[in-house]
JSON list of N, CA and C in Angstrom, two decimals:
[
{"chain": "A", "resi": 281, "resn": "UNK", "atom": "N", "xyz": [105.44, 94.07, 162.30]},
{"chain": "A", "resi": 281, "resn": "UNK", "atom": "CA", "xyz": [106.69, 94.08, 161.60]},
{"chain": "A", "resi": 281, "resn": "UNK", "atom": "C", "xyz": [107.82, 93.43, 162.41]},
{"chain": "A", "resi": 282, "resn": "UNK", "atom": "N", "xyz": [107.84, 93.56, 163.74]},
{"chain": "A", "resi": 282, "resn": "UNK", "atom": "CA", "xyz": [108.92, 92.91, 164.50]},
{"chain": "A", "resi": 282, "resn": "UNK", "atom": "C", "xyz": [108.89, 91.39, 164.35]},
{"chain": "A", "resi": 283, "resn": "UNK", "atom": "N", "xyz": [107.69, 90.84, 164.14]},
{"chain": "A", "resi": 283, "resn": "UNK", "atom": "CA", "xyz": [107.62, 89.38, 163.97]},
{"chain": "A", "resi": 283, "resn": "UNK", "atom": "C", "xyz": [108.33, 88.95, 162.70]},
{"chain": "A", "resi": 284, "resn": "UNK", "atom": "N", "xyz": [108.22, 89.78, 161.66]},
{"chain": "A", "resi": 284, "resn": "UNK", "atom": "CA", "xyz": [108.88, 89.48, 160.40]},
{"chain": "A", "resi": 284, "resn": "UNK", "atom": "C", "xyz": [110.41, 89.46, 160.59]},
{"chain": "A", "resi": 285, "resn": "UNK", "atom": "N", "xyz": [110.92, 90.42, 161.32]},
{"chain": "A", "resi": 285, "resn": "UNK", "atom": "CA", "xyz": [112.36, 90.46, 161.59]},
{"chain": "A", "resi": 285, "resn": "UNK", "atom": "C", "xyz": [112.81, 89.24, 162.37]},
{"chain": "A", "resi": 286, "resn": "UNK", "atom": "N", "xyz": [112.03, 88.82, 163.35]},
{"chain": "A", "resi": 286, "resn": "UNK", "atom": "CA", "xyz": [112.38, 87.65, 164.14]},
{"chain": "A", "resi": 286, "resn": "UNK", "atom": "C", "xyz": [112.33, 86.39, 163.27]},
{"chain": "A", "resi": 287, "resn": "UNK", "atom": "N", "xyz": [111.33, 86.30, 162.40]},
{"chain": "A", "resi": 287, "resn": "UNK", "atom": "CA", "xyz": [111.20, 85.15, 161.51]},
{"chain": "A", "resi": 287, "resn": "UNK", "atom": "C", "xyz": [112.37, 85.07, 160.54]},
{"chain": "A", "resi": 288, "resn": "UNK", "atom": "N", "xyz": [112.72, 86.21, 159.96]},
{"chain": "A", "resi": 288, "resn": "UNK", "atom": "CA", "xyz": [113.85, 86.25, 159.01]},
{"chain": "A", "resi": 288, "resn": "UNK", "atom": "C", "xyz": [115.13, 85.90, 159.74]},
{"chain": "A", "resi": 289, "resn": "UNK", "atom": "N", "xyz": [115.30, 86.42, 160.93]},
{"chain": "A", "resi": 289, "resn": "UNK", "atom": "CA", "xyz": [116.51, 86.11, 161.71]},
{"chain": "A", "resi": 289, "resn": "UNK", "atom": "C", "xyz": [116.60, 84.63, 162.04]},
{"chain": "A", "resi": 290, "resn": "UNK", "atom": "N", "xyz": [115.47, 84.05, 162.41]},
{"chain": "A", "resi": 290, "resn": "UNK", "atom": "CA", "xyz": [115.47, 82.62, 162.72]},
{"chain": "A", "resi": 290, "resn": "UNK", "atom": "C", "xyz": [115.79, 81.80, 161.48]},
{"chain": "A", "resi": 291, "resn": "UNK", "atom": "N", "xyz": [115.19, 82.17, 160.35]},
{"chain": "A", "resi": 291, "resn": "UNK", "atom": "CA", "xyz": [115.46, 81.44, 159.10]},
{"chain": "A", "resi": 291, "resn": "UNK", "atom": "C", "xyz": [116.93, 81.57, 158.70]},
{"chain": "A", "resi": 292, "resn": "UNK", "atom": "N", "xyz": [117.48, 82.77, 158.91]},
{"chain": "A", "resi": 292, "resn": "UNK", "atom": "CA", "xyz": [118.88, 82.97, 158.54]},
{"chain": "A", "resi": 292, "resn": "UNK", "atom": "C", "xyz": [119.79, 82.10, 159.39]},
{"chain": "A", "resi": 293, "resn": "UNK", "atom": "N", "xyz": [119.49, 82.00, 160.69]},
{"chain": "A", "resi": 293, "resn": "UNK", "atom": "CA", "xyz": [120.29, 81.15, 161.56]},
{"chain": "A", "resi": 293, "resn": "UNK", "atom": "C", "xyz": [120.17, 79.69, 161.16]},
{"chain": "A", "resi": 294, "resn": "UNK", "atom": "N", "xyz": [118.98, 79.26, 160.77]},
{"chain": "A", "resi": 294, "resn": "UNK", "atom": "CA", "xyz": [118.79, 77.88, 160.33]},
{"chain": "A", "resi": 294, "resn": "UNK", "atom": "C", "xyz": [119.56, 77.62, 159.04]},
{"chain": "A", "resi": 295, "resn": "UNK", "atom": "N", "xyz": [119.43, 78.53, 158.08]},
{"chain": "A", "resi": 295, "resn": "UNK", "atom": "CA", "xyz": [120.16, 78.37, 156.81]},
{"chain": "A", "resi": 295, "resn": "UNK", "atom": "C", "xyz": [121.66, 78.38, 157.04]},
{"chain": "A", "resi": 296, "resn": "UNK", "atom": "N", "xyz": [122.12, 79.26, 157.93]},
{"chain": "A", "resi": 296, "resn": "UNK", "atom": "CA", "xyz": [123.54, 79.32, 158.24]},
{"chain": "A", "resi": 296, "resn": "UNK", "atom": "C", "xyz": [124.04, 78.03, 158.87]},
{"chain": "A", "resi": 297, "resn": "UNK", "atom": "N", "xyz": [123.23, 77.48, 159.76]},
{"chain": "A", "resi": 297, "resn": "UNK", "atom": "CA", "xyz": [123.60, 76.22, 160.41]},
{"chain": "A", "resi": 297, "resn": "UNK", "atom": "C", "xyz": [123.61, 75.08, 159.38]},
{"chain": "A", "resi": 298, "resn": "UNK", "atom": "N", "xyz": [122.63, 75.08, 158.49]},
{"chain": "A", "resi": 298, "resn": "UNK", "atom": "CA", "xyz": [122.59, 74.04, 157.47]},
{"chain": "A", "resi": 298, "resn": "UNK", "atom": "C", "xyz": [123.79, 74.15, 156.53]},
{"chain": "A", "resi": 299, "resn": "UNK", "atom": "N", "xyz": [124.14, 75.37, 156.16]},
{"chain": "A", "resi": 299, "resn": "UNK", "atom": "CA", "xyz": [125.30, 75.56, 155.29]},
{"chain": "A", "resi": 299, "resn": "UNK", "atom": "C", "xyz": [126.57, 75.12, 156.01]},
{"chain": "A", "resi": 300, "resn": "UNK", "atom": "N", "xyz": [126.67, 75.41, 157.29]},
{"chain": "A", "resi": 300, "resn": "UNK", "atom": "CA", "xyz": [127.84, 74.99, 158.07]},
{"chain": "A", "resi": 300, "resn": "UNK", "atom": "C", "xyz": [127.91, 73.47, 158.13]},
{"chain": "A", "resi": 301, "resn": "UNK", "atom": "N", "xyz": [126.77, 72.83, 158.39]},
{"chain": "A", "resi": 301, "resn": "UNK", "atom": "CA", "xyz": [126.74, 71.36, 158.44]},
{"chain": "A", "resi": 301, "resn": "UNK", "atom": "C", "xyz": [127.13, 70.76, 157.10]},
{"chain": "A", "resi": 302, "resn": "UNK", "atom": "N", "xyz": [126.61, 71.33, 156.02]},
{"chain": "A", "resi": 302, "resn": "UNK", "atom": "CA", "xyz": [126.95, 70.83, 154.69]},
{"chain": "A", "resi": 302, "resn": "UNK", "atom": "C", "xyz": [128.44, 70.96, 154.42]},
{"chain": "A", "resi": 303, "resn": "UNK", "atom": "N", "xyz": [129.01, 72.10, 154.79]},
{"chain": "A", "resi": 303, "resn": "UNK", "atom": "CA", "xyz": [130.44, 72.32, 154.57]},
{"chain": "A", "resi": 303, "resn": "UNK", "atom": "C", "xyz": [131.27, 71.34, 155.39]},
{"chain": "A", "resi": 304, "resn": "UNK", "atom": "N", "xyz": [130.84, 71.11, 156.62]},
{"chain": "A", "resi": 304, "resn": "UNK", "atom": "CA", "xyz": [131.57, 70.18, 157.48]},
{"chain": "A", "resi": 304, "resn": "UNK", "atom": "C", "xyz": [131.51, 68.76, 156.91]},
{"chain": "A", "resi": 305, "resn": "UNK", "atom": "N", "xyz": [130.34, 68.35, 156.45]},
{"chain": "A", "resi": 305, "resn": "UNK", "atom": "CA", "xyz": [130.20, 67.00, 155.87]},
{"chain": "A", "resi": 305, "resn": "UNK", "atom": "C", "xyz": [131.00, 66.85, 154.58]},
{"chain": "A", "resi": 306, "resn": "UNK", "atom": "N", "xyz": [131.02, 67.91, 153.77]},
{"chain": "A", "resi": 306, "resn": "UNK", "atom": "CA", "xyz": [131.81, 67.85, 152.54]},
{"chain": "A", "resi": 306, "resn": "UNK", "atom": "C", "xyz": [133.29, 67.72, 152.86]},
{"chain": "A", "resi": 307, "resn": "UNK", "atom": "N", "xyz": [133.75, 68.42, 153.89]},
{"chain": "A", "resi": 307, "resn": "UNK", "atom": "CA", "xyz": [135.15, 68.32, 154.28]},
{"chain": "A", "resi": 307, "resn": "UNK", "atom": "C", "xyz": [135.47, 66.91, 154.76]},
{"chain": "A", "resi": 308, "resn": "UNK", "atom": "N", "xyz": [134.60, 66.35, 155.59]},
{"chain": "A", "resi": 308, "resn": "UNK", "atom": "CA", "xyz": [134.81, 64.99, 156.08]},
{"chain": "A", "resi": 308, "resn": "UNK", "atom": "C", "xyz": [134.79, 64.00, 154.92]},
{"chain": "A", "resi": 309, "resn": "UNK", "atom": "N", "xyz": [133.86, 64.15, 153.99]},
{"chain": "A", "resi": 309, "resn": "UNK", "atom": "CA", "xyz": [133.82, 63.28, 152.82]},
{"chain": "A", "resi": 309, "resn": "UNK", "atom": "C", "xyz": [135.10, 63.40, 152.00]},
{"chain": "A", "resi": 310, "resn": "UNK", "atom": "N", "xyz": [135.61, 64.62, 151.88]},
{"chain": "A", "resi": 310, "resn": "UNK", "atom": "CA", "xyz": [136.86, 64.82, 151.14]},
{"chain": "A", "resi": 310, "resn": "UNK", "atom": "C", "xyz": [138.02, 64.10, 151.81]},
{"chain": "A", "resi": 311, "resn": "UNK", "atom": "N", "xyz": [138.08, 64.17, 153.15]},
{"chain": "A", "resi": 311, "resn": "UNK", "atom": "CA", "xyz": [139.15, 63.47, 153.86]},
{"chain": "A", "resi": 311, "resn": "UNK", "atom": "C", "xyz": [139.03, 61.96, 153.67]},
{"chain": "A", "resi": 312, "resn": "UNK", "atom": "N", "xyz": [137.82, 61.45, 153.77]},
{"chain": "A", "resi": 312, "resn": "UNK", "atom": "CA", "xyz": [137.62, 60.01, 153.59]},
{"chain": "A", "resi": 312, "resn": "UNK", "atom": "C", "xyz": [137.98, 59.58, 152.17]},
{"chain": "A", "resi": 313, "resn": "UNK", "atom": "N", "xyz": [137.56, 60.39, 151.20]},
{"chain": "A", "resi": 313, "resn": "UNK", "atom": "CA", "xyz": [137.87, 60.09, 149.80]},
{"chain": "A", "resi": 313, "resn": "UNK", "atom": "C", "xyz": [139.39, 60.07, 149.59]},
{"chain": "A", "resi": 314, "resn": "UNK", "atom": "N", "xyz": [140.08, 61.04, 150.20]},
{"chain": "A", "resi": 314, "resn": "UNK", "atom": "CA", "xyz": [141.54, 61.11, 150.08]},
{"chain": "A", "resi": 314, "resn": "UNK", "atom": "C", "xyz": [142.20, 59.90, 150.73]},
{"chain": "A", "resi": 315, "resn": "UNK", "atom": "N", "xyz": [141.67, 59.47, 151.89]},
{"chain": "A", "resi": 315, "resn": "UNK", "atom": "CA", "xyz": [142.22, 58.28, 152.55]},
{"chain": "A", "resi": 315, "resn": "UNK", "atom": "C", "xyz": [142.07, 57.05, 151.67]},
{"chain": "A", "resi": 316, "resn": "UNK", "atom": "N", "xyz": [140.89, 56.88, 151.05]},
{"chain": "A", "resi": 316, "resn": "UNK", "atom": "CA", "xyz": [140.68, 55.73, 150.17]},
{"chain": "A", "resi": 316, "resn": "UNK", "atom": "C", "xyz": [141.61, 55.79, 148.97]},
{"chain": "A", "resi": 317, "resn": "UNK", "atom": "N", "xyz": [141.81, 56.97, 148.41]},
{"chain": "A", "resi": 317, "resn": "UNK", "atom": "CA", "xyz": [142.70, 57.13, 147.27]},
{"chain": "A", "resi": 317, "resn": "UNK", "atom": "C", "xyz": [144.14, 56.81, 147.67]},
{"chain": "A", "resi": 318, "resn": "UNK", "atom": "N", "xyz": [144.57, 57.29, 148.84]},
{"chain": "A", "resi": 318, "resn": "UNK", "atom": "CA", "xyz": [145.92, 56.98, 149.31]},
{"chain": "A", "resi": 318, "resn": "UNK", "atom": "C", "xyz": [146.11, 55.48, 149.50]},
{"chain": "A", "resi": 319, "resn": "UNK", "atom": "N", "xyz": [145.10, 54.81, 150.04]},
{"chain": "A", "resi": 319, "resn": "UNK", "atom": "CA", "xyz": [145.19, 53.36, 150.22]},
{"chain": "A", "resi": 319, "resn": "UNK", "atom": "C", "xyz": [145.27, 52.66, 148.87]},
{"chain": "A", "resi": 320, "resn": "UNK", "atom": "N", "xyz": [144.51, 53.13, 147.90]},
{"chain": "A", "resi": 320, "resn": "UNK", "atom": "CA", "xyz": [144.56, 52.56, 146.55]},
{"chain": "A", "resi": 320, "resn": "UNK", "atom": "C", "xyz": [145.95, 52.74, 145.94]},
{"chain": "A", "resi": 321, "resn": "UNK", "atom": "N", "xyz": [146.56, 53.91, 146.15]},
{"chain": "A", "resi": 321, "resn": "UNK", "atom": "CA", "xyz": [147.92, 54.15, 145.65]},
{"chain": "A", "resi": 321, "resn": "UNK", "atom": "C", "xyz": [148.92, 53.22, 146.32]},
{"chain": "A", "resi": 322, "resn": "UNK", "atom": "N", "xyz": [148.79, 53.04, 147.65]},
{"chain": "A", "resi": 322, "resn": "UNK", "atom": "CA", "xyz": [149.70, 52.13, 148.35]},
{"chain": "A", "resi": 322, "resn": "UNK", "atom": "C", "xyz": [149.54, 50.71, 147.84]},
{"chain": "A", "resi": 323, "resn": "UNK", "atom": "N", "xyz": [148.32, 50.28, 147.59]},
{"chain": "A", "resi": 323, "resn": "UNK", "atom": "CA", "xyz": [148.07, 48.93, 147.08]},
{"chain": "A", "resi": 323, "resn": "UNK", "atom": "C", "xyz": [148.69, 48.75, 145.70]},
{"chain": "A", "resi": 324, "resn": "UNK", "atom": "N", "xyz": [148.52, 49.75, 144.85]},
{"chain": "A", "resi": 324, "resn": "UNK", "atom": "CA", "xyz": [149.11, 49.68, 143.51]},
{"chain": "A", "resi": 324, "resn": "UNK", "atom": "C", "xyz": [150.63, 49.65, 143.59]},
{"chain": "A", "resi": 325, "resn": "UNK", "atom": "N", "xyz": [151.21, 50.44, 144.47]},
{"chain": "A", "resi": 325, "resn": "UNK", "atom": "CA", "xyz": [152.67, 50.45, 144.63]},
{"chain": "A", "resi": 325, "resn": "UNK", "atom": "C", "xyz": [153.17, 49.09, 145.10]},
{"chain": "A", "resi": 326, "resn": "UNK", "atom": "N", "xyz": [152.44, 48.45, 146.02]},
{"chain": "A", "resi": 326, "resn": "UNK", "atom": "CA", "xyz": [152.83, 47.11, 146.47]},
{"chain": "A", "resi": 326, "resn": "UNK", "atom": "C", "xyz": [152.78, 46.12, 145.32]},
{"chain": "A", "resi": 327, "resn": "UNK", "atom": "N", "xyz": [151.74, 46.19, 144.49]},
{"chain": "A", "resi": 327, "resn": "UNK", "atom": "CA", "xyz": [151.62, 45.28, 143.36]},
{"chain": "A", "resi": 327, "resn": "UNK", "atom": "C", "xyz": [152.77, 45.50, 142.38]},
{"chain": "A", "resi": 328, "resn": "UNK", "atom": "N", "xyz": [153.14, 46.74, 142.14]},
{"chain": "A", "resi": 328, "resn": "UNK", "atom": "CA", "xyz": [154.25, 47.02, 141.22]},
{"chain": "A", "resi": 328, "resn": "UNK", "atom": "C", "xyz": [155.56, 46.52, 141.78]},
{"chain": "A", "resi": 329, "resn": "UNK", "atom": "N", "xyz": [155.73, 46.66, 143.09]},
{"chain": "A", "resi": 329, "resn": "UNK", "atom": "CA", "xyz": [156.96, 46.18, 143.72]},
{"chain": "A", "resi": 329, "resn": "UNK", "atom": "C", "xyz": [157.06, 44.67, 143.58]},
{"chain": "A", "resi": 330, "resn": "UNK", "atom": "N", "xyz": [155.95, 43.97, 143.79]},
{"chain": "A", "resi": 330, "resn": "UNK", "atom": "CA", "xyz": [155.94, 42.52, 143.64]},
{"chain": "A", "resi": 330, "resn": "UNK", "atom": "C", "xyz": [156.22, 42.13, 142.19]},
{"chain": "A", "resi": 331, "resn": "UNK", "atom": "N", "xyz": [155.68, 42.87, 141.25]},
{"chain": "A", "resi": 331, "resn": "UNK", "atom": "CA", "xyz": [155.90, 42.56, 139.84]},
{"chain": "A", "resi": 331, "resn": "UNK", "atom": "C", "xyz": [157.35, 42.82, 139.46]},
{"chain": "A", "resi": 332, "resn": "UNK", "atom": "N", "xyz": [157.96, 43.86, 140.03]},
{"chain": "A", "resi": 332, "resn": "UNK", "atom": "CA", "xyz": [159.36, 44.16, 139.74]},
{"chain": "A", "resi": 332, "resn": "UNK", "atom": "C", "xyz": [160.28, 43.07, 140.26]},
{"chain": "A", "resi": 333, "resn": "UNK", "atom": "N", "xyz": [159.92, 42.48, 141.39]},
{"chain": "A", "resi": 333, "resn": "UNK", "atom": "CA", "xyz": [160.75, 41.43, 141.97]},
{"chain": "A", "resi": 333, "resn": "UNK", "atom": "C", "xyz": [160.74, 40.18, 141.11]},
{"chain": "A", "resi": 334, "resn": "UNK", "atom": "N", "xyz": [159.66, 39.95, 140.36]},
{"chain": "A", "resi": 334, "resn": "UNK", "atom": "CA", "xyz": [159.59, 38.76, 139.51]},
{"chain": "A", "resi": 334, "resn": "UNK", "atom": "C", "xyz": [160.53, 38.89, 138.32]},
{"chain": "A", "resi": 335, "resn": "UNK", "atom": "N", "xyz": [160.85, 40.10, 137.95]},
{"chain": "A", "resi": 335, "resn": "UNK", "atom": "CA", "xyz": [161.76, 40.32, 136.84]},
{"chain": "A", "resi": 335, "resn": "UNK", "atom": "C", "xyz": [161.02, 40.51, 135.54]},
{"chain": "A", "resi": 336, "resn": "UNK", "atom": "N", "xyz": [161.74, 41.04, 134.58]},
{"chain": "A", "resi": 336, "resn": "UNK", "atom": "CA", "xyz": [161.16, 41.28, 133.27]},
{"chain": "A", "resi": 336, "resn": "UNK", "atom": "C", "xyz": [162.24, 41.14, 132.23]},
{"chain": "A", "resi": 337, "resn": "UNK", "atom": "N", "xyz": [161.83, 40.92, 131.02]},
{"chain": "A", "resi": 337, "resn": "UNK", "atom": "CA", "xyz": [162.77, 40.80, 129.92]},
{"chain": "A", "resi": 337, "resn": "UNK", "atom": "C", "xyz": [162.57, 41.97, 128.98]},
{"chain": "A", "resi": 338, "resn": "UNK", "atom": "N", "xyz": [163.64, 42.61, 128.56]},
{"chain": "A", "resi": 338, "resn": "UNK", "atom": "CA", "xyz": [163.49, 43.74, 127.64]},
{"chain": "A", "resi": 338, "resn": "UNK", "atom": "C", "xyz": [162.97, 43.29, 126.28]},
{"chain": "A", "resi": 339, "resn": "UNK", "atom": "N", "xyz": [162.24, 44.16, 125.63]},
{"chain": "A", "resi": 339, "resn": "UNK", "atom": "CA", "xyz": [161.69, 43.87, 124.31]},
{"chain": "A", "resi": 339, "resn": "UNK", "atom": "C", "xyz": [162.70, 44.32, 123.26]},
{"chain": "A", "resi": 340, "resn": "UNK", "atom": "N", "xyz": [162.89, 43.49, 122.25]},
{"chain": "A", "resi": 340, "resn": "UNK", "atom": "CA", "xyz": [163.83, 43.83, 121.19]},
{"chain": "A", "resi": 340, "resn": "UNK", "atom": "C", "xyz": [163.39, 45.10, 120.47]},
{"chain": "A", "resi": 341, "resn": "UNK", "atom": "N", "xyz": [164.36, 45.85, 119.96]},
{"chain": "A", "resi": 341, "resn": "UNK", "atom": "CA", "xyz": [164.08, 47.09, 119.25]},
{"chain": "A", "resi": 341, "resn": "UNK", "atom": "C", "xyz": [163.24, 46.84, 118.00]},
{"chain": "A", "resi": 342, "resn": "UNK", "atom": "N", "xyz": [163.47, 45.72, 117.32]},
{"chain": "A", "resi": 342, "resn": "UNK", "atom": "CA", "xyz": [162.71, 45.43, 116.10]},
{"chain": "A", "resi": 342, "resn": "UNK", "atom": "C", "xyz": [161.23, 45.23, 116.40]},
{"chain": "A", "resi": 343, "resn": "UNK", "atom": "N", "xyz": [160.94, 44.58, 117.51]},
{"chain": "A", "resi": 343, "resn": "UNK", "atom": "CA", "xyz": [159.54, 44.35, 117.89]},
{"chain": "A", "resi": 343, "resn": "UNK", "atom": "C", "xyz": [158.87, 45.68, 118.23]},
{"chain": "A", "resi": 344, "resn": "UNK", "atom": "N", "xyz": [159.56, 46.54, 118.97]},
{"chain": "A", "resi": 344, "resn": "UNK", "atom": "CA", "xyz": [159.01, 47.84, 119.29]},
{"chain": "A", "resi": 344, "resn": "UNK", "atom": "C", "xyz": [158.81, 48.69, 118.04]},
{"chain": "A", "resi": 345, "resn": "UNK", "atom": "N", "xyz": [159.77, 48.66, 117.15]},
{"chain": "A", "resi": 345, "resn": "UNK", "atom": "CA", "xyz": [159.66, 49.43, 115.91]},
{"chain": "A", "resi": 345, "resn": "UNK", "atom": "C", "xyz": [158.45, 48.97, 115.10]},
{"chain": "A", "resi": 346, "resn": "UNK", "atom": "N", "xyz": [158.24, 47.64, 115.03]},
{"chain": "A", "resi": 346, "resn": "UNK", "atom": "CA", "xyz": [157.09, 47.11, 114.30]},
{"chain": "A", "resi": 346, "resn": "UNK", "atom": "C", "xyz": [155.78, 47.54, 114.97]},
{"chain": "A", "resi": 347, "resn": "UNK", "atom": "N", "xyz": [155.73, 47.51, 116.29]},
{"chain": "A", "resi": 347, "resn": "UNK", "atom": "CA", "xyz": [154.51, 47.90, 117.00]},
{"chain": "A", "resi": 347, "resn": "UNK", "atom": "C", "xyz": [154.19, 49.37, 116.76]},
{"chain": "A", "resi": 348, "resn": "UNK", "atom": "N", "xyz": [155.19, 50.23, 116.85]},
{"chain": "A", "resi": 348, "resn": "UNK", "atom": "CA", "xyz": [154.95, 51.66, 116.64]},
{"chain": "A", "resi": 348, "resn": "UNK", "atom": "C", "xyz": [154.62, 51.96, 115.19]},
{"chain": "A", "resi": 349, "resn": "UNK", "atom": "N", "xyz": [155.23, 51.24, 114.27]},
{"chain": "A", "resi": 349, "resn": "UNK", "atom": "CA", "xyz": [154.94, 51.44, 112.86]},
{"chain": "A", "resi": 349, "resn": "UNK", "atom": "C", "xyz": [153.50, 51.01, 112.55]},
{"chain": "A", "resi": 350, "resn": "UNK", "atom": "N", "xyz": [153.09, 49.89, 113.11]},
{"chain": "A", "resi": 350, "resn": "UNK", "atom": "CA", "xyz": [151.75, 49.37, 112.83]},
{"chain": "A", "resi": 350, "resn": "UNK", "atom": "C", "xyz": [150.67, 50.28, 113.40]},
{"chain": "A", "resi": 351, "resn": "UNK", "atom": "N", "xyz": [150.98, 51.02, 114.45]},
{"chain": "A", "resi": 351, "resn": "UNK", "atom": "CA", "xyz": [149.99, 51.90, 115.08]},
{"chain": "A", "resi": 351, "resn": "UNK", "atom": "C", "xyz": [150.02, 53.32, 114.54]},
{"chain": "A", "resi": 352, "resn": "UNK", "atom": "N", "xyz": [150.91, 53.60, 113.61]},
{"chain": "A", "resi": 352, "resn": "UNK", "atom": "CA", "xyz": [151.05, 54.98, 113.13]},
{"chain": "A", "resi": 352, "resn": "UNK", "atom": "C", "xyz": [149.78, 55.44, 112.43]},
{"chain": "A", "resi": 353, "resn": "UNK", "atom": "N", "xyz": [149.30, 56.65, 112.69]},
{"chain": "A", "resi": 353, "resn": "UNK", "atom": "CA", "xyz": [148.02, 57.11, 112.14]},
{"chain": "A", "resi": 353, "resn": "UNK", "atom": "C", "xyz": [148.06, 57.37, 110.63]},
{"chain": "A", "resi": 354, "resn": "UNK", "atom": "N", "xyz": [149.23, 57.40, 110.03]},
{"chain": "A", "resi": 354, "resn": "UNK", "atom": "CA", "xyz": [149.32, 57.62, 108.58]},
{"chain": "A", "resi": 354, "resn": "UNK", "atom": "C", "xyz": [148.73, 56.43, 107.83]},
{"chain": "A", "resi": 355, "resn": "UNK", "atom": "N", "xyz": [148.90, 55.24, 108.40]},
{"chain": "A", "resi": 355, "resn": "UNK", "atom": "CA", "xyz": [148.42, 54.03, 107.74]},
{"chain": "A", "resi": 355, "resn": "UNK", "atom": "C", "xyz": [146.92, 53.86, 107.92]},
{"chain": "A", "resi": 356, "resn": "UNK", "atom": "N", "xyz": [146.28, 53.31, 106.91]},
{"chain": "A", "resi": 356, "resn": "UNK", "atom": "CA", "xyz": [144.85, 53.01, 107.04]},
{"chain": "A", "resi": 356, "resn": "UNK", "atom": "C", "xyz": [144.67, 51.83, 107.99]},
{"chain": "A", "resi": 357, "resn": "UNK", "atom": "N", "xyz": [143.45, 51.62, 108.42]},
{"chain": "A", "resi": 357, "resn": "UNK", "atom": "CA", "xyz": [143.16, 50.52, 109.35]},
{"chain": "A", "resi": 357, "resn": "UNK", "atom": "C", "xyz": [143.52, 49.17, 108.72]},
{"chain": "A", "resi": 358, "resn": "UNK", "atom": "N", "xyz": [143.24, 49.01, 107.43]},
{"chain": "A", "resi": 358, "resn": "UNK", "atom": "CA", "xyz": [143.56, 47.74, 106.77]},
{"chain": "A", "resi": 358, "resn": "UNK", "atom": "C", "xyz": [145.07, 47.50, 106.74]},
{"chain": "A", "resi": 359, "resn": "UNK", "atom": "N", "xyz": [145.84, 48.56, 106.48]},
{"chain": "A", "resi": 359, "resn": "UNK", "atom": "CA", "xyz": [147.30, 48.42, 106.47]},
{"chain": "A", "resi": 359, "resn": "UNK", "atom": "C", "xyz": [147.82, 48.10, 107.86]},
{"chain": "A", "resi": 360, "resn": "UNK", "atom": "N", "xyz": [147.24, 48.70, 108.88]},
{"chain": "A", "resi": 360, "resn": "UNK", "atom": "CA", "xyz": [147.67, 48.42, 110.25]},
{"chain": "A", "resi": 360, "resn": "UNK", "atom": "C", "xyz": [147.40, 46.96, 110.62]},
{"chain": "A", "resi": 361, "resn": "UNK", "atom": "N", "xyz": [146.25, 46.47, 110.22]},
{"chain": "A", "resi": 361, "resn": "UNK", "atom": "CA", "xyz": [145.90, 45.07, 110.52]},
{"chain": "A", "resi": 361, "resn": "UNK", "atom": "C", "xyz": [146.85, 44.14, 109.78]},
{"chain": "A", "resi": 362, "resn": "UNK", "atom": "N", "xyz": [147.21, 44.48, 108.55]},
{"chain": "A", "resi": 362, "resn": "UNK", "atom": "CA", "xyz": [148.10, 43.65, 107.76]},
{"chain": "A", "resi": 362, "resn": "UNK", "atom": "C", "xyz": [149.48, 43.58, 108.41]},
{"chain": "A", "resi": 363, "resn": "UNK", "atom": "N", "xyz": [149.97, 44.71, 108.92]},
{"chain": "A", "resi": 363, "resn": "UNK", "atom": "CA", "xyz": [151.27, 44.71, 109.57]},
{"chain": "A", "resi": 363, "resn": "UNK", "atom": "C", "xyz": [151.23, 43.88, 110.83]}
]
């Protein structure tokens, strides 16, 4: 019976170590994933800043009204295409 206790204890230590390693790797992966996401956000912000510097022209209210009217769900698909 003492051998069984030693075997269970050894297995528990192995499982505990494996769980610890898995948790550590998941944490590291999370940090790396967050770093990549932050870099993607910075890249997108730079692109938007460059686009803002080029300037833009406002859209007339009539054009916006037509676009929103044409997309309204009350109209059938054929009516939307016609508009």
